[in-house]
Coordinates of C-alpha atoms (C1' of nucleotides) in Angstrom, one line a residue:
Chain E
M25 CA 0.0 0.0 0.0
L26 CA 1.2 3.5 -0.8
K27 CA 2.6 5.5 2.1
Y28 CA 0.4 8.5 1.6
Q29 CA -2.7 6.4 1.4
Q30 CA -1.7 4.6 4.6
I31 CA -1.2 7.9 6.3
A32 CA -4.5 9.3 5.0
D33 CA -6.3 6.2 6.4
E34 CA -4.6 6.6 9.8
I35 CA -5.5 10.3 10.0
E36 CA -9.1 9.4 9.2
Q37 CA -9.0 6.7 11.8
Y38 CA -7.6 9.3 14.3
I39 CA -10.6 11.5 13.7
E40 CA -13.1 8.6 13.9
E41 CA -11.6 7.2 17.1
R42 CA -12.0 10.5 18.9
G43 CA -15.3 11.3 17.4
L44 CA -14.1 14.8 16.4
Q45 CA -16.7 17.2 15.1
Q46 CA -16.8 19.8 12.3
G47 CA -14.3 22.6 12.9
H48 CA -12.2 20.7 15.4
K49 CA -8.5 21.6 14.9
L50 CA -6.1 18.8 14.2
P51 CA -2.3 18.7 14.9
V52 CA -0.3 20.9 12.6
L53 CA 1.6 19.6 9.5
E54 CA 5.0 19.4 11.2
E55 CA 3.5 17.2 13.9
W56 CA 2.1 14.7 11.4
I57 CA 5.4 14.6 9.6
A58 CA 7.2 13.7 12.8
R59 CA 4.6 11.2 13.8
F60 CA 4.7 9.3 10.5
D61 CA 8.4 9.9 9.7
A62 CA 7.5 11.0 6.2
S63 CA 8.4 14.0 4.1
K64 CA 6.4 17.1 3.9
S65 CA 5.2 16.4 0.3
T66 CA 4.0 12.9 1.3
L67 CA 1.9 14.4 4.1
T68 CA 0.6 17.2 1.9
K69 CA -0.5 14.5 -0.5
A70 CA -2.3 12.5 2.2
L71 CA -4.0 15.6 3.5
E72 CA -5.0 16.6 -0.1
L73 CA -6.6 13.2 -0.5
L74 CA -8.6 13.7 2.7
E75 CA -9.6 17.1 1.6
R76 CA -11.1 15.7 -1.6
K77 CA -12.8 13.0 0.3
G78 CA -14.5 15.7 2.4
V79 CA -12.9 14.5 5.7
I80 CA -10.9 17.7 6.4
F81 CA -10.3 21.2 5.2
Q82 CA -7.1 23.2 5.4
V83 CA -6.7 26.9 6.0
R84 CA -3.4 28.5 5.1
G85 CA -1.9 30.3 8.1
S86 CA -4.3 28.7 10.5
G87 CA -4.4 24.9 10.5
I88 CA -6.1 21.6 9.5
F89 CA -9.8 21.1 10.5
V90 CA -12.3 18.3 10.6
R91 CA -15.1 18.4 8.1
R92 CA -18.3 16.4 8.6
H93 CA -21.7 16.2 7.0
K94 CA -24.7 15.9 9.1
R95 CA -27.1 13.7 7.2
K96 CA -26.8 9.9 7.2
G97 CA -28.1 7.4 4.7
Y98 CA -27.2 9.6 1.7
I99 CA -25.4 7.9 -1.2
S100 CA -22.1 9.6 -2.1
L101 CA -21.7 10.5 -5.8
T102 CA -18.0 11.2 -5.6
S103 CA -16.7 7.8 -4.4
N104 CA -17.3 6.0 -7.6
Q105 CA -17.4 2.3 -6.6
G106 CA -21.1 1.9 -6.1
F107 CA -22.9 2.6 -2.9
K108 CA -21.6 -0.4 -0.9
K109 CA -19.7 1.9 1.4
D110 CA -22.3 4.7 2.0
L111 CA -25.0 2.3 3.0
E112 CA -22.7 0.2 5.2
G113 CA -24.7 -1.1 8.1
F114 CA -27.9 -0.9 6.0
K115 CA -29.4 -4.3 5.0
L116 CA -28.8 -4.6 1.3
S117 CA -29.7 -7.4 -1.0
S118 CA -30.4 -8.0 -4.7
K119 CA -32.5 -10.2 -7.0
V120 CA -31.1 -11.1 -10.4
L121 CA -33.8 -10.9 -13.1
E122 CA -31.6 -11.7 -16.1
L123 CA -28.1 -12.7 -16.9
D124 CA -26.9 -13.7 -20.4
V125 CA -24.5 -13.0 -23.3
R126 CA -26.1 -11.0 -26.0
K127 CA -25.7 -8.3 -28.6
P128 CA -25.9 -4.8 -27.1
T129 CA -28.5 -2.2 -27.9
R130 CA -27.2 0.6 -30.1
E131 CA -27.1 2.9 -27.1
A132 CA -25.0 0.4 -25.1
A133 CA -22.7 -0.3 -28.0
S134 CA -22.1 3.4 -28.5
N135 CA -21.2 4.0 -24.9
L136 CA -18.8 1.0 -24.8
N137 CA -17.1 1.8 -28.1
L138 CA -18.5 -1.5 -29.6
T139 CA -20.5 -2.4 -32.6
V140 CA -23.9 -4.1 -32.2
E141 CA -22.2 -7.3 -33.5
D142 CA -19.9 -7.6 -30.5
D143 CA -20.8 -9.6 -27.4
V144 CA -21.7 -8.2 -24.0
Y145 CA -22.8 -9.7 -20.7
Y146 CA -26.2 -8.3 -19.9
V147 CA -27.3 -8.1 -16.2
K148 CA -30.7 -7.0 -14.9
R149 CA -31.3 -6.9 -11.2
V150 CA -33.4 -5.2 -8.5
R151 CA -31.7 -4.0 -5.4
Y152 CA -33.3 -3.8 -2.0
I153 CA -32.7 -1.9 1.2
Y154 CA -34.5 -3.2 4.3
E155 CA -36.9 -5.2 2.2
Q156 CA -37.8 -2.1 0.2
T157 CA -36.8 -1.6 -3.5
L158 CA -33.8 0.7 -3.9
C159 CA -33.3 0.5 -7.7
L160 CA -33.6 -1.4 -10.9
E161 CA -30.3 -1.9 -12.7
E162 CA -29.4 -2.8 -16.2
S163 CA -25.7 -3.4 -17.0
Y164 CA -23.8 -4.2 -20.2
F165 CA -20.2 -5.5 -19.8
N166 CA -17.8 -5.7 -22.7
K167 CA -17.3 -9.4 -23.0
S168 CA -13.8 -9.2 -24.4
I169 CA -12.8 -7.5 -21.2
V170 CA -15.1 -9.0 -18.6
T171 CA -14.7 -12.5 -20.0
Y172 CA -16.9 -14.4 -17.6
L173 CA -19.8 -13.8 -15.2
N174 CA -22.1 -16.1 -13.3
R175 CA -25.1 -15.7 -11.1
E176 CA -23.1 -16.0 -7.9
I177 CA -20.8 -13.1 -8.9
V178 CA -23.7 -11.0 -10.0
E179 CA -25.5 -11.5 -6.7
E180 CA -22.5 -10.1 -4.9
S181 CA -20.3 -7.3 -6.4
V182 CA -19.3 -7.4 -10.0
F183 CA -16.7 -4.8 -9.3
E184 CA -15.0 -6.8 -6.6
Y185 CA -14.8 -9.7 -9.1
V186 CA -13.4 -7.5 -11.9
K187 CA -10.7 -6.1 -9.6
G188 CA -9.9 -9.3 -7.7
G189 CA -10.8 -12.2 -9.9
L190 CA -9.9 -10.7 -13.2
G191 CA -7.1 -8.5 -12.0
L192 CA -8.3 -5.5 -13.9
K193 CA -7.9 -1.9 -12.7
V194 CA -10.8 0.4 -12.6
G195 CA -9.8 4.0 -13.5
F196 CA -12.6 6.5 -13.8
S197 CA -16.2 6.9 -14.8
D198 CA -18.7 9.3 -16.5
Q199 CA -22.1 9.6 -14.8
Y200 CA -25.2 11.1 -16.4
M201 CA -28.3 11.8 -14.4
H202 CA -31.8 12.9 -15.1
V203 CA -35.3 12.8 -13.7
D204 CA -38.5 11.5 -15.4
K205 CA -41.7 9.5 -14.8
L206 CA -41.8 5.7 -14.4
N207 CA -43.3 3.6 -17.1
A208 CA -45.4 0.6 -16.2
E209 CA -42.7 -2.0 -16.3
E210 CA -40.3 0.0 -14.1
A211 CA -43.1 0.8 -11.7
G212 CA -43.8 -2.9 -11.4
H213 CA -40.3 -3.8 -10.5
L214 CA -40.0 -1.0 -8.0
G215 CA -43.4 -1.4 -6.4
L216 CA -44.5 2.1 -7.4
Q217 CA -47.1 3.6 -9.6
K218 CA -46.8 4.4 -13.3
G219 CA -46.1 8.1 -13.6
D220 CA -44.3 8.3 -10.3
P221 CA -40.9 10.1 -10.3
K222 CA -37.8 8.2 -11.2
F223 CA -34.1 9.2 -10.9
V224 CA -32.0 7.6 -13.6
M225 CA -28.3 7.4 -13.5
E226 CA -26.3 6.2 -16.5
S227 CA -22.7 5.4 -15.9
I228 CA -19.8 4.4 -18.1
F229 CA -16.9 2.8 -16.2
Y230 CA -13.4 2.8 -17.7
L231 CA -10.2 0.9 -16.9
T232 CA -7.1 2.9 -16.0
N233 CA -6.0 2.7 -19.7
G234 CA -9.2 4.4 -20.8
Q235 CA -11.2 1.4 -22.2
P236 CA -14.9 1.5 -21.3
F237 CA -16.0 -1.9 -19.9
D238 CA -19.3 -1.3 -18.2
F239 CA -22.4 0.7 -19.2
S240 CA -25.1 0.8 -16.6
K241 CA -28.5 2.3 -16.4
V242 CA -29.9 2.5 -12.8
T243 CA -33.4 3.6 -12.1
Y244 CA -33.9 4.6 -8.5
N245 CA -37.0 4.4 -6.3
Y246 CA -37.5 8.1 -5.7
V247 CA -38.4 7.5 -2.1
Q248 CA -34.9 6.1 -1.4
S249 CA -33.0 8.5 -3.8
Q250 CA -30.9 10.6 -1.5
F251 CA -27.4 11.6 -2.7
F252 CA -24.7 13.9 -1.6
I253 CA -21.5 15.5 -2.9
Q254 CA -18.8 17.2 -0.9
A255 CA -17.2 19.6 -3.3
G256 CA -13.9 21.2 -2.9
G257 CA -12.7 24.7 -3.7
Chain R
M28 CA -2.3 33.7 -11.0
L29 CA -0.7 30.5 -9.8
K30 CA 1.8 29.0 -12.2
Y31 CA 0.2 25.5 -12.2
Q32 CA -3.2 26.9 -12.8
Q33 CA -1.9 29.0 -15.7
I34 CA -0.3 25.9 -17.1
A35 CA -3.5 23.8 -16.7
D36 CA -5.4 26.5 -18.5
E37 CA -3.0 26.5 -21.4
I38 CA -3.0 22.8 -21.7
E39 CA -6.8 22.8 -21.8
Q40 CA -6.7 25.5 -24.4
Y41 CA -4.2 23.4 -26.4
I42 CA -6.8 20.6 -26.5
E43 CA -9.7 22.9 -27.4
E44 CA -7.8 24.6 -30.2
R45 CA -7.0 21.4 -31.9
G46 CA -10.4 19.8 -31.2
L47 CA -8.7 16.7 -29.9
Q48 CA -11.0 13.7 -29.1
Q49 CA -11.2 11.1 -26.4
G50 CA -8.1 8.9 -26.3
H51 CA -5.9 11.3 -28.3
K52 CA -2.3 11.2 -26.9
L53 CA -0.8 14.4 -25.7
P54 CA 2.9 15.3 -25.6
V55 CA 4.8 13.6 -22.8
L56 CA 5.5 15.2 -19.4
E57 CA 9.1 16.1 -20.3
E58 CA 7.9 18.1 -23.3
W59 CA 5.5 20.1 -21.3
I60 CA 8.2 20.8 -18.7
A61 CA 10.4 22.2 -21.4
R62 CA 7.6 24.1 -23.0
F63 CA 6.6 25.9 -19.8
D64 CA 10.0 26.1 -18.2
A65 CA 8.6 24.7 -15.0
S66 CA 9.6 21.9 -12.6
K67 CA 8.3 18.4 -12.8
S68 CA 6.2 18.8 -9.7
T69 CA 4.5 21.9 -11.0
L70 CA 3.5 20.1 -14.1
T71 CA 2.4 17.1 -12.2
K72 CA 0.1 19.4 -10.2
A73 CA -1.3 21.0 -13.3
L74 CA -2.0 17.7 -14.9
E75 CA -3.6 16.4 -11.7
L76 CA -5.9 19.4 -11.7
L77 CA -7.0 18.6 -15.3
E78 CA -7.5 15.0 -14.4
R79 CA -9.9 15.9 -11.6
K80 CA -11.7 18.3 -14.0
G81 CA -12.2 15.4 -16.3
V82 CA -10.1 16.9 -19.1
I83 CA -7.4 14.3 -19.4
F84 CA -6.4 10.9 -17.9
Q85 CA -2.9 9.7 -17.3
V86 CA -1.6 6.2 -17.7
R87 CA 1.7 5.3 -16.1
G88 CA 4.2 3.9 -18.5
S89 CA 2.1 5.1 -21.4
G90 CA 1.2 8.7 -21.6
I91 CA -1.3 11.5 -21.1
F92 CA -4.6 11.2 -23.0
V93 CA -7.6 13.5 -23.7
R94 CA -10.9 12.7 -21.9
R95 CA -14.2 14.0 -23.2
H96 CA -17.8 13.4 -22.5
K97 CA -20.2 13.2 -25.3
R98 CA -23.4 14.8 -24.0
K99 CA -23.9 18.5 -24.1
G100 CA -26.3 20.6 -22.0
Y101 CA -25.7 18.6 -18.8
I102 CA -25.0 20.5 -15.6
S103 CA -21.8 19.5 -13.9
L104 CA -22.1 18.7 -10.3
T105 CA -18.3 18.8 -9.5
S106 CA -17.6 22.4 -10.5
N107 CA -19.2 24.0 -7.5
Q108 CA -19.8 27.5 -8.7
G109 CA -23.3 27.2 -10.1
F110 CA -24.2 26.2 -13.6
K111 CA -23.1 29.4 -15.3
K112 CA -20.3 27.6 -17.0
D113 CA -22.0 24.4 -18.1
L114 CA -24.8 26.2 -19.7
E115 CA -22.6 28.8 -21.4
G116 CA -24.1 29.7 -24.7
F117 CA -27.5 28.8 -23.5
K118 CA -29.9 31.7 -23.0
L119 CA -30.3 32.1 -19.2
S120 CA -32.3 34.6 -17.3
S121 CA -33.9 34.9 -13.9
K122 CA -36.9 36.6 -12.2
V123 CA -36.6 37.7 -8.6
L124 CA -39.7 36.9 -6.6
E125 CA -38.6 38.0 -3.2
L126 CA -35.6 39.7 -1.6
D127 CA -35.5 40.9 2.0
V128 CA -33.8 40.6 5.4
R129 CA -35.6 38.2 7.8
K130 CA -35.2 35.6 10.4
P131 CA -34.3 32.1 9.0
T132 CA -36.4 29.0 9.2
R133 CA -35.1 26.5 11.8
E134 CA -33.8 24.4 8.9
A135 CA -31.8 27.3 7.4
A136 CA -30.5 28.4 10.8
S137 CA -29.3 25.0 11.6
N138 CA -27.5 24.7 8.3
L139 CA -25.9 28.1 8.6
N140 CA -24.8 27.6 12.3
L141 CA -27.2 30.4 13.3
T142 CA -30.1 30.8 15.7
V143 CA -33.5 31.7 14.5
E144 CA -32.9 35.2 16.0
D145 CA -30.0 36.1 13.6
D146 CA -30.6 38.0 10.4
V147 CA -30.4 36.5 7.0
Y148 CA -30.9 37.8 3.4
Y149 CA -33.6 35.7 1.8
V150 CA -33.8 35.4 -1.9
K151 CA -36.4 33.6 -4.0
R152 CA -36.1 33.4 -7.7
V153 CA -37.1 31.5 -10.8
R154 CA -34.5 30.8 -13.4
Y155 CA -35.2 30.3 -17.1
I156 CA -33.4 28.7 -20.0
Y157 CA -34.6 29.6 -23.5
E158 CA -37.9 31.0 -22.0
Q159 CA -38.5 27.7 -20.2
T160 CA -38.4 27.3 -16.4
L161 CA -35.2 25.7 -15.2
C162 CA -35.6 25.9 -11.5
L163 CA -37.0 27.6 -8.4
E164 CA -34.4 28.7 -6.0
E165 CA -34.6 29.8 -2.3
S166 CA -31.4 31.1 -0.7
Y167 CA -30.5 32.2 2.8
F168 CA -27.3 34.2 3.3
N169 CA -25.8 34.9 6.7
K170 CA -26.2 38.6 7.0
S171 CA -23.1 39.1 9.2
I172 CA -21.0 37.7 6.3
V173 CA -23.0 38.8 3.3
T174 CA -23.7 42.3 4.6
Y175 CA -25.5 43.7 1.7
L176 CA -27.6 42.6 -1.3
N177 CA -29.9 44.3 -3.7
R178 CA -32.1 43.4 -6.6
E179 CA -29.4 44.2 -9.2
I180 CA -26.9 41.9 -7.6
V181 CA -29.4 39.1 -7.2
E182 CA -30.5 39.3 -10.8
E183 CA -26.9 38.6 -11.8
S184 CA -24.6 36.4 -9.8
V185 CA -24.5 36.6 -6.1
F186 CA -21.4 34.5 -6.1
E187 CA -19.5 37.0 -8.3
Y188 CA -20.5 39.8 -5.9
V189 CA -19.5 37.8 -2.8
K190 CA -16.1 37.1 -4.3
G191 CA -15.5 40.4 -6.1
G192 CA -17.5 43.1 -4.3
L193 CA -17.1 41.7 -0.7
G194 CA -13.7 40.2 -1.3
L195 CA -14.7 36.9 0.4
K196 CA -13.2 33.6 -0.6
V197 CA -15.5 30.6 -1.3
G198 CA -14.0 27.4 -0.1
F199 CA -16.2 24.3 -0.4
S200 CA -19.8 23.1 -0.3
D201 CA -22.0 20.2 0.8
Q202 CA -24.8 19.3 -1.6
Y203 CA -27.7 17.1 -0.8
M204 CA -30.1 15.8 -3.4
H205 CA -33.4 14.0 -3.5
V206 CA -36.3 13.4 -5.8
D207 CA -40.0 13.9 -4.9
K208 CA -43.3 15.2 -6.3
L209 CA -44.1 18.9 -6.8
N210 CA -46.6 20.6 -4.6
A211 CA -49.1 23.1 -6.1
E212 CA -47.1 26.2 -5.4
E213 CA -43.9 24.8 -6.9
A214 CA -45.7 23.5 -9.9
G215 CA -47.2 27.0 -10.5
H216 CA -43.8 28.6 -10.5
L217 CA -42.3 26.0 -12.8
G218 CA -45.3 25.7 -15.2
L219 CA -45.8 22.0 -14.4
Q220 CA -48.5 20.0 -12.8
K221 CA -48.9 19.2 -9.1
G222 CA -47.5 15.7 -8.6
D223 CA -45.0 15.9 -11.4
P224 CA -41.4 14.9 -10.5
K225 CA -39.0 17.3 -8.9
F226 CA -35.3 17.2 -8.3
V227 CA -34.3 19.1 -5.2
M228 CA -30.8 20.1 -4.4
E229 CA -29.9 21.6 -1.0
S230 CA -26.5 23.2 -0.9
I231 CA -24.4 24.7 1.9
F232 CA -21.6 26.9 0.8
Y233 CA -18.6 27.6 3.1
L234 CA -15.8 30.3 3.0
T235 CA -12.3 29.0 3.0
N236 CA -12.1 29.3 6.8
G237 CA -15.1 26.9 7.1
Q238 CA -17.8 29.4 7.9
P239 CA -21.1 28.5 6.2
F240 CA -22.6 31.6 4.5
D241 CA -25.2 30.4 2.1
F242 CA -27.9 27.7 2.3
S243 CA -29.8 27.2 -0.9
K244 CA -32.7 24.9 -1.8
V245 CA -33.2 24.5 -5.6
T246 CA -36.1 22.8 -7.1
Y247 CA -35.5 21.8 -10.7
N248 CA -37.9 21.4 -13.5
Y249 CA -37.5 17.7 -14.2
V250 CA -37.6 18.2 -17.9
Q251 CA -34.4 20.3 -17.7
S252 CA -32.7 18.3 -15.0
Q253 CA -29.7 16.8 -16.6
F254 CA -26.5 16.4 -14.6
F255 CA -23.2 14.8 -14.9
I256 CA -20.1 13.9 -12.9
Q257 CA -16.7 12.8 -14.2
A258 CA -15.3 10.8 -11.3
G259 CA -11.7 9.9 -10.9
G260 CA -9.9 6.8 -9.8
Chain T
dC15 C1' -7.9 49.6 27.1
dT16 C1' -7.7 50.1 22.1
dA17 C1' -5.9 50.1 17.7
dA18 C1' -2.1 49.9 14.8
dT19 C1' 2.2 47.3 14.0
dA20 C1' 5.3 43.7 14.1
dA21 C1' 6.5 38.9 14.8
dA22 C1' 5.5 34.1 14.8
dT23 C1' 2.8 30.4 13.1
dT24 C1' 1.1 27.6 9.5
dA25 C1' -0.2 25.9 5.0
dT26 C1' 1.0 26.3 0.0
dA27 C1' 3.9 27.1 -4.3
dC28 C1' 7.6 25.8 -6.5
dC29 C1' 12.2 23.7 -7.3
dG30 C1' 14.9 19.5 -8.6
dG31 C1' 16.4 15.3 -7.4
dT32 C1' 16.3 9.5 -6.9
dA33 C1' 13.9 5.4 -7.2
dC34 C1' 10.2 2.7 -8.9
dA35 C1' 6.2 0.6 -11.4
dA36 C1' 3.5 0.0 -15.5
dT37 C1' 3.4 0.0 -20.2
dT38 C1' 5.3 -0.3 -24.8
dA39 C1' 9.0 -1.3 -28.1
dT40 C1' 12.9 -4.3 -29.3
dC41 C1' 15.2 -8.3 -30.2
dA42 C1' 16.6 -13.2 -29.9
dG43 C1' 15.4 -17.9 -30.6
dA44 C1' 12.5 -21.3 -32.2
Chain J
dT5 C1' 5.4 -15.6 -37.6
dC6 C1' 5.1 -16.2 -33.0
dT7 C1' 6.8 -16.3 -28.1
dG8 C1' 9.3 -14.9 -24.3
dA9 C1' 12.9 -12.2 -22.4
dT10 C1' 15.0 -7.6 -22.3
dA11 C1' 15.4 -2.8 -22.8
dA12 C1' 13.5 1.8 -23.3
dT13 C1' 9.8 4.9 -22.3
dT14 C1' 6.9 7.3 -19.3
dG15 C1' 4.2 8.6 -15.3
dT16 C1' 4.2 8.3 -10.0
dA17 C1' 6.0 8.0 -5.2
dC18 C1' 8.8 9.9 -2.1
dC19 C1' 12.5 12.9 -0.4
dG20 C1' 13.9 17.5 1.3
dG21 C1' 14.8 22.1 0.4
dT22 C1' 13.6 27.7 -0.2
dA23 C1' 10.3 31.2 -0.6
dT24 C1' 5.7 33.1 0.0
dA25 C1' 0.8 34.1 1.4
dA26 C1' -2.7 34.0 4.9
dT27 C1' -3.7 33.9 9.6
dT28 C1' -3.0 34.3 14.5
dT29 C1' -0.5 36.0 18.3
dA30 C1' 2.4 39.3 20.6
dT31 C1' 4.1 43.9 21.0
dT32 C1' 3.9 48.6 20.9
dA33 C1' 2.0 53.4 20.8
dG34 C1' -1.6 56.4 22.1

DNA sequence: CTAATAAATTATACCGGTACAATTATCAGA
DNA sequence: TCTGATAATTGTACCGGTATAATTTATTAG
């Protein structure tokens, strides 16, 4: 593990352990440097990471302070690896509706830089939180990258498998969101009424080398759709 | 202006000028260093900035590549200073419904670290894009920080005034989002029907020193609600 | 005691270096 | 032509240094 990540984790842990609140002043840079026996730039990098994560904010000439957000149960849109982490401690499950190899829709092909003749894994599932529907999810995976999938993998986390089992490295993602009204089929899956609001998130996930490997379209139950972002200056 | 920001701007301009597309390889680090007569770390910082902005991605051992997103007209959720920039070239306007000094609601007071006895500037406006309603916006400004506002300022950009006129420095923000159904009053302002979907974004803006100065609640017309995020690894 | 001024504190910008990891290009051997 | 080893390329981690900008604290003058 990288030193600056390790340090960032330990500083975050330091805050957690003590239950420090928004605005609480942390030890100064020099102290952290001594504590971790690292260089100034390494510590700066660790702190920058925490700043982007929304854990701290730094004020030149003044110090390093704790940053917190008050509301719980909101899904973070900046940590890109799904909502596993934000809804930790919440009872999540999922039901797989479909799983097969097929030709992509034109939309999916376009987003994955494929032709409609190429093969993709298609996954459709409903996710639940405390027995209530959270979202309906349709995913297309480029089969030449994600070479194998089965029901077991799909019931757990595909991302964990892609990183662990296949040894691929996830780089970045584009996420497009909009709001609309549910059609009859979607409403059925989510246990809502046709015409009710829906929040749709379309994501394209890329490997570190820039190849798109996953196009997903997630339709959220509007009752459970709570998101947050902690933006930096 | 900071050197690494200047460099970042110029690299972005380099990409724009040539109309480079996703995946196009840019000159290597060493070349940029020579071109700008700067140190490696300064260039690294500039490139890191562009990476976070979603303009490029870097692949170790390979090079620096252009990143683009295909869809236009989407509002970015990561650049925190309003949607002025994303909707550049779109015909925006706004109508001020209310503007006065008052006591905050309990919700606003809580988010601004005030009591319900403190004074706030309250602003309510409707924003339009191409003659269509974009959103209904209610803002509360801590009056001890934002000491003065008038109709003229509010019709343009309050943020520009806060930064320019008052010389304050905006640091970071928390943004909470959810989806629900419009009530009669909101529907009236947005020209929609009661019960139609709404996308609500509640934002708290902080100065660099961590003081919250603005709490805003924005209700978007669902037809115009298109957002995107370019997340990093 | 107050307000202006100076000094100390503290994070950030920028420099330039070594070592290393990931990728891509080259080359030898079959 | 392919495969596997080797070398070159290229971005990233980490070091430690000087200078500077913003803030806080201490000092001084009235």
